[in-house]
Amino acid sequence: MENLKRVTIAEGIPGTITLLQRGVVIRAVAGMSIREFMEEALGLSSDYAETRVRTIFLNASPVDDIDGVKIQDGDYVSLSGALPGICGIAMGRDTVISPFRSEISAKSSDMLREGEALIYLKLFNLIAKEAGPGLLRRGVLAEADDIICALGENAPQGLAETDGTVHLQI
């Protein structure tokens, strides 16, 4: 993955939130906690990670313990602000009823930080809007066909669906 095509887009073009919802890939360190992943790999402030990111899924399981749950290569992480209604209450982090879904929640791990991990990341609602530009400034890996589909007429010139995985940056 070192010889990837590099693609640059303008900040704020329509379709970037759609792309972040479709998913991008982030390089991280295996064994990072979810908190460390948000702060170190994504560049979110500690306060933002704690107060704004209210719904987190790791491989489709809700996460409550952002310090104990660790990532590993190939994991899928989804980040969202507070979700509305019963879904928000049921799947949100540290809610009064989150103990009732303990069977489906992501479990803490004692995994050590070691080796590279490619993490599939999806950002939703206000997290995509607020944190997305900073993430794209840092650079992400994305599939060319996802970029073309999400950005439509705003997709970078010369980018072809057959380009596969590319390094995308603002």
Short mmCIF file of N, CA and C in Angstrom, two decimals:
data_model
loop_
_atom_site.label_atom_id
_atom_site.label_comp_id
_atom_site.label_asym_id
_atom_site.label_seq_id
_atom_site.Cartn_x
_atom_site.Cartn_y
_atom_site.Cartn_z
N MET A 1 0.81 -1.20 0.00
CA MET A 1 0.00 0.00 0.00
C MET A 1 0.85 1.27 0.00
N GLU A 2 2.15 1.14 -0.09
CA GLU A 2 3.02 2.31 -0.02
C GLU A 2 3.03 3.12 -1.31
N ASN A 3 2.79 2.51 -2.45
CA ASN A 3 2.85 3.21 -3.73
C ASN A 3 1.46 3.58 -4.23
N LEU A 4 0.67 4.16 -3.35
CA LEU A 4 -0.70 4.53 -3.70
C LEU A 4 -0.73 5.83 -4.47
N LYS A 5 -1.70 5.92 -5.35
CA LYS A 5 -1.95 7.19 -6.04
C LYS A 5 -2.41 8.20 -5.00
N ARG A 6 -1.88 9.43 -5.09
CA ARG A 6 -2.27 10.49 -4.17
C ARG A 6 -3.28 11.40 -4.85
N VAL A 7 -4.38 11.65 -4.16
CA VAL A 7 -5.47 12.45 -4.71
C VAL A 7 -5.79 13.57 -3.72
N THR A 8 -5.93 14.77 -4.25
CA THR A 8 -6.25 15.93 -3.42
C THR A 8 -7.62 16.48 -3.83
N ILE A 9 -8.41 16.85 -2.81
CA ILE A 9 -9.70 17.48 -3.07
C ILE A 9 -9.75 18.81 -2.31
N ALA A 10 -10.63 19.68 -2.75
CA ALA A 10 -10.82 20.96 -2.07
C ALA A 10 -11.65 20.75 -0.81
N GLU A 11 -11.36 21.52 0.22
CA GLU A 11 -12.11 21.44 1.46
C GLU A 11 -13.54 21.91 1.24
N GLY A 12 -14.49 21.20 1.83
CA GLY A 12 -15.88 21.62 1.81
C GLY A 12 -16.66 21.28 0.55
N ILE A 13 -16.09 20.50 -0.36
CA ILE A 13 -16.85 20.18 -1.57
C ILE A 13 -17.99 19.22 -1.23
N PRO A 14 -19.10 19.37 -1.92
CA PRO A 14 -20.23 18.46 -1.66
C PRO A 14 -19.82 17.00 -1.88
N GLY A 15 -20.30 16.16 -0.99
CA GLY A 15 -20.05 14.74 -1.11
C GLY A 15 -19.04 14.19 -0.12
N THR A 16 -18.30 15.07 0.57
CA THR A 16 -17.30 14.55 1.50
C THR A 16 -17.94 13.85 2.70
N ILE A 17 -19.05 14.37 3.17
CA ILE A 17 -19.73 13.70 4.29
C ILE A 17 -20.25 12.34 3.84
N THR A 18 -20.77 12.28 2.64
CA THR A 18 -21.22 10.98 2.10
C THR A 18 -20.07 10.00 2.04
N LEU A 19 -18.90 10.46 1.61
CA LEU A 19 -17.73 9.59 1.55
C LEU A 19 -17.36 9.08 2.95
N LEU A 20 -17.39 9.96 3.94
CA LEU A 20 -17.05 9.55 5.30
C LEU A 20 -18.08 8.58 5.87
N GLN A 21 -19.32 8.70 5.44
CA GLN A 21 -20.35 7.74 5.86
C GLN A 21 -20.16 6.39 5.17
N ARG A 22 -19.70 6.41 3.92
CA ARG A 22 -19.42 5.16 3.19
C ARG A 22 -18.25 4.43 3.83
N GLY A 23 -17.26 5.22 4.27
CA GLY A 23 -16.11 4.65 4.97
C GLY A 23 -14.79 4.92 4.29
N VAL A 24 -13.78 5.12 5.12
CA VAL A 24 -12.40 5.32 4.69
C VAL A 24 -11.53 4.43 5.57
N VAL A 25 -10.26 4.34 5.23
CA VAL A 25 -9.33 3.52 6.01
C VAL A 25 -8.30 4.44 6.66
N ILE A 26 -8.02 4.16 7.92
CA ILE A 26 -7.07 4.93 8.72
C ILE A 26 -5.96 4.00 9.19
N ARG A 27 -4.74 4.49 9.11
CA ARG A 27 -3.61 3.74 9.67
C ARG A 27 -3.53 4.05 11.16
N ALA A 28 -3.36 3.02 11.96
CA ALA A 28 -3.28 3.18 13.41
C ALA A 28 -2.33 2.13 13.95
N VAL A 29 -2.27 2.02 15.27
CA VAL A 29 -1.45 1.02 15.93
C VAL A 29 -2.37 -0.01 16.57
N ALA A 30 -2.17 -1.27 16.26
CA ALA A 30 -2.96 -2.34 16.88
C ALA A 30 -2.78 -2.28 18.40
N GLY A 31 -3.86 -2.47 19.12
CA GLY A 31 -3.82 -2.43 20.57
C GLY A 31 -4.14 -1.07 21.17
N MET A 32 -4.34 -0.06 20.32
CA MET A 32 -4.77 1.25 20.83
C MET A 32 -6.17 1.11 21.42
N SER A 33 -6.43 1.85 22.48
CA SER A 33 -7.81 1.91 22.96
C SER A 33 -8.62 2.76 21.98
N ILE A 34 -9.91 2.68 22.08
CA ILE A 34 -10.77 3.52 21.24
C ILE A 34 -10.46 4.99 21.49
N ARG A 35 -10.24 5.37 22.75
CA ARG A 35 -9.90 6.76 23.06
C ARG A 35 -8.60 7.15 22.37
N GLU A 36 -7.57 6.31 22.49
CA GLU A 36 -6.28 6.60 21.85
C GLU A 36 -6.44 6.70 20.34
N PHE A 37 -7.25 5.83 19.76
CA PHE A 37 -7.50 5.87 18.32
C PHE A 37 -8.11 7.20 17.93
N MET A 38 -9.13 7.64 18.67
CA MET A 38 -9.78 8.91 18.35
C MET A 38 -8.82 10.08 18.50
N GLU A 39 -8.02 10.07 19.54
CA GLU A 39 -7.13 11.20 19.79
C GLU A 39 -5.87 11.18 18.93
N GLU A 40 -5.19 10.04 18.85
CA GLU A 40 -3.91 9.96 18.16
C GLU A 40 -4.06 9.74 16.65
N ALA A 41 -4.88 8.80 16.26
CA ALA A 41 -5.01 8.48 14.84
C ALA A 41 -5.93 9.45 14.10
N LEU A 42 -6.97 9.92 14.79
CA LEU A 42 -7.93 10.81 14.14
C LEU A 42 -7.68 12.28 14.44
N GLY A 43 -6.91 12.56 15.48
CA GLY A 43 -6.61 13.95 15.82
C GLY A 43 -7.70 14.68 16.58
N LEU A 44 -8.61 13.95 17.21
CA LEU A 44 -9.68 14.58 17.98
C LEU A 44 -9.14 14.98 19.36
N SER A 45 -9.62 16.08 19.88
CA SER A 45 -9.21 16.47 21.23
C SER A 45 -9.85 15.52 22.23
N SER A 46 -9.24 15.43 23.40
CA SER A 46 -9.76 14.57 24.46
C SER A 46 -11.19 14.98 24.84
N ASP A 47 -11.41 16.27 24.95
CA ASP A 47 -12.74 16.78 25.30
C ASP A 47 -13.76 16.43 24.22
N TYR A 48 -13.38 16.59 22.95
CA TYR A 48 -14.29 16.28 21.85
C TYR A 48 -14.64 14.79 21.85
N ALA A 49 -13.61 13.95 22.01
CA ALA A 49 -13.84 12.50 22.01
C ALA A 49 -14.77 12.10 23.15
N GLU A 50 -14.63 12.75 24.28
CA GLU A 50 -15.43 12.40 25.46
C GLU A 50 -16.85 12.94 25.37
N THR A 51 -17.02 14.17 24.92
CA THR A 51 -18.33 14.80 25.00
C THR A 51 -19.15 14.78 23.72
N ARG A 52 -18.52 14.83 22.57
CA ARG A 52 -19.26 14.90 21.30
C ARG A 52 -19.50 13.54 20.67
N VAL A 53 -18.54 12.63 20.79
CA VAL A 53 -18.68 11.29 20.20
C VAL A 53 -19.45 10.44 21.21
N ARG A 54 -20.75 10.34 21.02
CA ARG A 54 -21.61 9.67 22.01
C ARG A 54 -22.00 8.26 21.61
N THR A 55 -21.83 7.90 20.34
CA THR A 55 -22.18 6.55 19.90
C THR A 55 -21.01 6.00 19.12
N ILE A 56 -20.51 4.84 19.56
CA ILE A 56 -19.36 4.20 18.94
C ILE A 56 -19.69 2.73 18.74
N PHE A 57 -19.37 2.24 17.55
CA PHE A 57 -19.49 0.81 17.27
C PHE A 57 -18.13 0.28 16.84
N LEU A 58 -17.76 -0.86 17.37
CA LEU A 58 -16.57 -1.60 16.95
C LEU A 58 -17.05 -2.93 16.40
N ASN A 59 -16.87 -3.14 15.11
CA ASN A 59 -17.33 -4.37 14.47
C ASN A 59 -18.81 -4.65 14.79
N ALA A 60 -19.62 -3.62 14.69
CA ALA A 60 -21.08 -3.66 14.88
C ALA A 60 -21.52 -3.85 16.33
N SER A 61 -20.59 -3.79 17.28
CA SER A 61 -20.94 -3.88 18.69
C SER A 61 -20.79 -2.51 19.34
N PRO A 62 -21.77 -2.08 20.14
CA PRO A 62 -21.65 -0.78 20.79
C PRO A 62 -20.51 -0.77 21.81
N VAL A 63 -19.85 0.39 21.92
CA VAL A 63 -18.71 0.55 22.82
C VAL A 63 -19.09 1.52 23.93
N ASP A 64 -18.85 1.10 25.17
CA ASP A 64 -19.03 1.98 26.32
C ASP A 64 -17.68 2.36 26.91
N ASP A 65 -16.81 1.39 27.06
CA ASP A 65 -15.51 1.59 27.71
C ASP A 65 -14.46 1.97 26.66
N ILE A 66 -14.32 3.29 26.41
CA ILE A 66 -13.41 3.73 25.35
C ILE A 66 -11.94 3.60 25.75
N ASP A 67 -11.68 3.33 27.01
CA ASP A 67 -10.30 3.12 27.45
C ASP A 67 -9.93 1.63 27.46
N GLY A 68 -10.89 0.76 27.65
CA GLY A 68 -10.60 -0.67 27.76
C GLY A 68 -10.75 -1.43 26.45
N VAL A 69 -11.60 -0.97 25.55
CA VAL A 69 -11.81 -1.65 24.27
C VAL A 69 -10.68 -1.25 23.33
N LYS A 70 -10.02 -2.24 22.72
CA LYS A 70 -8.85 -2.01 21.86
C LYS A 70 -9.17 -2.37 20.42
N ILE A 71 -8.42 -1.73 19.51
CA ILE A 71 -8.58 -2.00 18.08
C ILE A 71 -7.50 -2.96 17.61
N GLN A 72 -7.81 -3.64 16.51
CA GLN A 72 -6.80 -4.48 15.86
C GLN A 72 -6.99 -4.38 14.35
N ASP A 73 -6.01 -4.83 13.62
CA ASP A 73 -6.01 -4.72 12.17
C ASP A 73 -7.30 -5.29 11.58
N GLY A 74 -7.90 -4.51 10.69
CA GLY A 74 -9.10 -4.96 10.00
C GLY A 74 -10.41 -4.63 10.70
N ASP A 75 -10.35 -4.00 11.86
CA ASP A 75 -11.57 -3.65 12.59
C ASP A 75 -12.35 -2.56 11.86
N TYR A 76 -13.65 -2.54 12.12
CA TYR A 76 -14.57 -1.52 11.62
C TYR A 76 -15.00 -0.66 12.80
N VAL A 77 -14.77 0.64 12.71
CA VAL A 77 -15.14 1.57 13.76
C VAL A 77 -16.10 2.60 13.17
N SER A 78 -17.22 2.81 13.84
CA SER A 78 -18.18 3.84 13.45
C SER A 78 -18.34 4.82 14.60
N LEU A 79 -18.28 6.11 14.27
CA LEU A 79 -18.41 7.16 15.28
C LEU A 79 -19.57 8.08 14.93
N SER A 80 -20.34 8.44 15.93
CA SER A 80 -21.50 9.30 15.72
C SER A 80 -21.71 10.17 16.94
N GLY A 81 -22.40 11.27 16.73
CA GLY A 81 -22.88 12.05 17.86
C GLY A 81 -24.04 11.29 18.47
N ALA A 82 -24.74 11.93 19.37
CA ALA A 82 -25.89 11.29 20.00
C ALA A 82 -26.94 10.95 18.94
N LEU A 83 -27.47 9.75 19.01
CA LEU A 83 -28.53 9.32 18.11
C LEU A 83 -29.88 9.69 18.72
N PRO A 84 -30.87 9.96 17.90
CA PRO A 84 -32.18 10.35 18.44
C PRO A 84 -32.97 9.16 18.98
N GLY A 85 -33.91 9.46 19.85
CA GLY A 85 -34.92 8.50 20.28
C GLY A 85 -34.39 7.28 21.00
N ILE A 86 -35.13 6.21 20.87
CA ILE A 86 -34.82 4.97 21.58
C ILE A 86 -33.50 4.38 21.12
N CYS A 87 -33.16 4.58 19.85
CA CYS A 87 -31.87 4.08 19.34
C CYS A 87 -30.72 4.76 20.08
N GLY A 88 -30.83 6.06 20.28
CA GLY A 88 -29.80 6.79 21.00
C GLY A 88 -29.67 6.35 22.44
N ILE A 89 -30.81 6.09 23.06
CA ILE A 89 -30.79 5.63 24.45
C ILE A 89 -30.21 4.22 24.54
N ALA A 90 -30.59 3.37 23.60
CA ALA A 90 -30.16 1.98 23.65
C ALA A 90 -28.70 1.78 23.24
N MET A 91 -28.23 2.54 22.25
CA MET A 91 -26.89 2.29 21.71
C MET A 91 -25.86 3.34 22.10
N GLY A 92 -26.30 4.44 22.70
CA GLY A 92 -25.38 5.49 23.10
C GLY A 92 -24.45 5.03 24.20
N ARG A 93 -23.36 5.71 24.31
CA ARG A 93 -22.32 5.39 25.29
C ARG A 93 -22.75 5.83 26.68
N ASP A 94 -22.61 4.93 27.63
CA ASP A 94 -22.85 5.24 29.05
C ASP A 94 -24.24 5.79 29.33
N THR A 95 -25.25 5.18 28.73
CA THR A 95 -26.62 5.58 29.04
C THR A 95 -27.16 4.73 30.19
N VAL A 96 -28.30 5.11 30.70
CA VAL A 96 -28.87 4.38 31.84
C VAL A 96 -29.24 2.95 31.47
N ILE A 97 -29.50 2.69 30.20
CA ILE A 97 -29.87 1.32 29.85
C ILE A 97 -28.75 0.55 29.14
N SER A 98 -27.58 1.16 28.98
CA SER A 98 -26.48 0.44 28.33
C SER A 98 -26.10 -0.86 29.05
N PRO A 99 -26.24 -0.95 30.38
CA PRO A 99 -25.94 -2.24 31.03
C PRO A 99 -26.85 -3.39 30.55
N PHE A 100 -28.04 -3.06 30.06
CA PHE A 100 -28.96 -4.09 29.61
C PHE A 100 -28.56 -4.71 28.27
N ARG A 101 -27.59 -4.08 27.58
CA ARG A 101 -27.13 -4.64 26.30
C ARG A 101 -25.70 -5.15 26.40
N SER A 102 -25.29 -5.50 27.62
CA SER A 102 -23.91 -5.91 27.85
C SER A 102 -23.51 -7.13 27.01
N GLU A 103 -24.46 -7.98 26.67
CA GLU A 103 -24.15 -9.17 25.86
C GLU A 103 -23.68 -8.82 24.45
N ILE A 104 -24.13 -7.69 23.93
CA ILE A 104 -23.74 -7.32 22.56
C ILE A 104 -22.68 -6.22 22.53
N SER A 105 -22.30 -5.70 23.68
CA SER A 105 -21.32 -4.62 23.74
C SER A 105 -19.91 -5.14 23.49
N ALA A 106 -19.05 -4.27 22.91
CA ALA A 106 -17.64 -4.61 22.71
C ALA A 106 -16.98 -4.81 24.07
N LYS A 107 -16.11 -5.78 24.17
CA LYS A 107 -15.47 -6.14 25.44
C LYS A 107 -14.09 -5.52 25.56
N SER A 108 -13.72 -5.21 26.78
CA SER A 108 -12.39 -4.69 27.07
C SER A 108 -11.35 -5.76 26.78
N SER A 109 -10.12 -5.32 26.54
CA SER A 109 -9.04 -6.23 26.19
C SER A 109 -7.75 -5.76 26.84
N ASP A 110 -6.82 -6.69 27.06
CA ASP A 110 -5.50 -6.32 27.58
C ASP A 110 -4.45 -6.35 26.47
N MET A 111 -4.91 -6.29 25.21
CA MET A 111 -4.01 -6.31 24.06
C MET A 111 -2.99 -5.17 24.18
N LEU A 112 -1.74 -5.46 23.86
CA LEU A 112 -0.68 -4.45 23.89
C LEU A 112 -0.61 -3.72 22.56
N ARG A 113 -0.10 -2.51 22.60
CA ARG A 113 0.10 -1.72 21.37
C ARG A 113 1.29 -2.29 20.62
N GLU A 114 0.99 -2.83 19.43
CA GLU A 114 2.08 -3.43 18.65
C GLU A 114 1.65 -3.64 17.21
N GLY A 115 2.39 -3.08 16.29
CA GLY A 115 2.17 -3.30 14.87
C GLY A 115 1.11 -2.39 14.27
N GLU A 116 1.18 -2.26 12.95
CA GLU A 116 0.23 -1.41 12.23
C GLU A 116 -1.14 -2.07 12.14
N ALA A 117 -2.14 -1.24 12.17
CA ALA A 117 -3.52 -1.70 12.00
C ALA A 117 -4.19 -0.79 10.98
N LEU A 118 -4.83 -1.38 10.00
CA LEU A 118 -5.66 -0.62 9.07
C LEU A 118 -7.09 -0.74 9.57
N ILE A 119 -7.69 0.40 9.90
CA ILE A 119 -9.01 0.46 10.51
C ILE A 119 -9.99 1.06 9.52
N TYR A 120 -11.10 0.38 9.29
CA TYR A 120 -12.16 0.88 8.43
C TYR A 120 -13.03 1.80 9.29
N LEU A 121 -13.09 3.06 8.92
CA LEU A 121 -13.76 4.07 9.74
C LEU A 121 -14.94 4.68 9.01
N LYS A 122 -16.05 4.82 9.73
CA LYS A 122 -17.22 5.53 9.22
C LYS A 122 -17.58 6.62 10.23
N LEU A 123 -17.83 7.81 9.72
CA LEU A 123 -18.26 8.94 10.56
C LEU A 123 -19.68 9.33 10.17
N PHE A 124 -20.50 9.63 11.17
CA PHE A 124 -21.89 9.98 10.91
C PHE A 124 -22.26 11.30 11.57
N ASN A 125 -23.34 11.86 11.11
CA ASN A 125 -23.98 13.10 11.55
C ASN A 125 -22.97 14.19 11.92
N LEU A 126 -23.11 14.80 13.08
CA LEU A 126 -22.26 15.95 13.39
C LEU A 126 -20.79 15.59 13.46
N ILE A 127 -20.45 14.36 13.74
CA ILE A 127 -19.03 13.96 13.79
C ILE A 127 -18.43 14.06 12.39
N ALA A 128 -19.16 13.61 11.37
CA ALA A 128 -18.66 13.73 9.99
C ALA A 128 -18.49 15.19 9.62
N LYS A 129 -19.45 16.00 10.00
CA LYS A 129 -19.41 17.42 9.65
C LYS A 129 -18.30 18.17 10.39
N GLU A 130 -18.17 17.91 11.69
CA GLU A 130 -17.21 18.65 12.51
C GLU A 130 -15.78 18.10 12.41
N ALA A 131 -15.64 16.79 12.48
CA ALA A 131 -14.31 16.18 12.52
C ALA A 131 -13.80 15.75 11.15
N GLY A 132 -14.71 15.62 10.19
CA GLY A 132 -14.33 15.15 8.86
C GLY A 132 -13.26 15.97 8.17
N PRO A 133 -13.38 17.30 8.14
CA PRO A 133 -12.35 18.10 7.46
C PRO A 133 -10.95 17.91 8.05
N GLY A 134 -10.85 17.85 9.37
CA GLY A 134 -9.55 17.63 10.00
C GLY A 134 -8.98 16.27 9.64
N LEU A 135 -9.84 15.27 9.63
CA LEU A 135 -9.41 13.93 9.25
C LEU A 135 -8.91 13.90 7.81
N LEU A 136 -9.65 14.55 6.92
CA LEU A 136 -9.25 14.58 5.51
C LEU A 136 -7.97 15.39 5.31
N ARG A 137 -7.73 16.40 6.14
CA ARG A 137 -6.46 17.13 6.06
C ARG A 137 -5.29 16.23 6.43
N ARG A 138 -5.51 15.32 7.39
CA ARG A 138 -4.47 14.37 7.80
C ARG A 138 -4.23 13.31 6.72
N GLY A 139 -5.27 13.02 5.95
CA GLY A 139 -5.17 12.03 4.89
C GLY A 139 -5.78 10.70 5.29
N VAL A 140 -6.48 10.08 4.35
CA VAL A 140 -7.12 8.79 4.56
C VAL A 140 -6.86 7.92 3.33
N LEU A 141 -7.13 6.64 3.48
CA LEU A 141 -7.13 5.74 2.34
C LEU A 141 -8.59 5.52 1.96
N ALA A 142 -8.88 5.53 0.67
CA ALA A 142 -10.25 5.33 0.22
C ALA A 142 -10.23 4.64 -1.13
N GLU A 143 -11.30 3.94 -1.43
CA GLU A 143 -11.44 3.29 -2.73
C GLU A 143 -11.85 4.34 -3.76
N ALA A 144 -11.19 4.31 -4.90
CA ALA A 144 -11.46 5.29 -5.96
C ALA A 144 -12.94 5.29 -6.35
N ASP A 145 -13.54 4.10 -6.46
CA ASP A 145 -14.95 4.06 -6.87
C ASP A 145 -15.86 4.67 -5.80
N ASP A 146 -15.49 4.56 -4.51
CA ASP A 146 -16.26 5.21 -3.44
C ASP A 146 -16.14 6.73 -3.55
N ILE A 147 -14.94 7.22 -3.85
CA ILE A 147 -14.72 8.66 -4.00
C ILE A 147 -15.55 9.19 -5.16
N ILE A 148 -15.50 8.50 -6.28
CA ILE A 148 -16.24 8.92 -7.47
C ILE A 148 -17.74 8.91 -7.21
N CYS A 149 -18.21 7.86 -6.55
CA CYS A 149 -19.65 7.75 -6.25
C CYS A 149 -20.09 8.84 -5.28
N ALA A 150 -19.31 9.09 -4.23
CA ALA A 150 -19.70 10.06 -3.21
C ALA A 150 -19.58 11.50 -3.70
N LEU A 151 -18.52 11.79 -4.45
CA LEU A 151 -18.27 13.18 -4.86
C LEU A 151 -18.91 13.53 -6.19
N GLY A 152 -19.29 12.52 -6.97
CA GLY A 152 -19.96 12.77 -8.25
C GLY A 152 -19.15 13.69 -9.14
N GLU A 153 -19.78 14.76 -9.61
CA GLU A 153 -19.10 15.70 -10.51
C GLU A 153 -17.96 16.44 -9.84
N ASN A 154 -17.88 16.38 -8.52
CA ASN A 154 -16.79 17.02 -7.79
C ASN A 154 -15.58 16.10 -7.59
N ALA A 155 -15.66 14.87 -8.11
CA ALA A 155 -14.54 13.94 -7.97
C ALA A 155 -13.32 14.49 -8.70
N PRO A 156 -12.13 14.21 -8.19
CA PRO A 156 -10.91 14.71 -8.82
C PRO A 156 -10.77 14.23 -10.27
N GLN A 157 -10.32 15.14 -11.11
CA GLN A 157 -10.07 14.79 -12.51
C GLN A 157 -8.96 13.76 -12.57
N GLY A 158 -9.10 12.81 -13.47
CA GLY A 158 -8.07 11.80 -13.66
C GLY A 158 -8.20 10.61 -12.73
N LEU A 159 -9.16 10.64 -11.83
CA LEU A 159 -9.37 9.50 -10.94
C LEU A 159 -10.32 8.53 -11.61
N ALA A 160 -9.89 7.28 -11.70
CA ALA A 160 -10.71 6.24 -12.36
C ALA A 160 -11.11 5.19 -11.33
N GLU A 161 -12.27 4.60 -11.52
CA GLU A 161 -12.74 3.54 -10.62
C GLU A 161 -11.73 2.41 -10.52
N THR A 162 -10.96 2.19 -11.56
CA THR A 162 -9.98 1.11 -11.59
C THR A 162 -8.70 1.45 -10.82
N ASP A 163 -8.60 2.66 -10.27
CA ASP A 163 -7.40 3.04 -9.51
C ASP A 163 -7.31 2.31 -8.17
N GLY A 164 -8.40 1.69 -7.73
CA GLY A 164 -8.37 0.95 -6.46
C GLY A 164 -8.23 1.87 -5.27
N THR A 165 -7.43 1.46 -4.29
CA THR A 165 -7.22 2.24 -3.08
C THR A 165 -6.27 3.39 -3.38
N VAL A 166 -6.66 4.60 -2.93
CA VAL A 166 -5.83 5.78 -3.13
C VAL A 166 -5.67 6.51 -1.80
N HIS A 167 -4.66 7.35 -1.73
CA HIS A 167 -4.45 8.22 -0.56
C HIS A 167 -5.16 9.53 -0.86
N LEU A 168 -6.17 9.87 -0.06
CA LEU A 168 -7.00 11.05 -0.29
C LEU A 168 -6.72 12.08 0.79
N GLN A 169 -6.59 13.34 0.37
CA GLN A 169 -6.29 14.40 1.31
C GLN A 169 -6.84 15.72 0.81
N ILE A 170 -7.13 16.61 1.75
CA ILE A 170 -7.53 17.98 1.40
C ILE A 170 -6.25 18.77 1.22
#
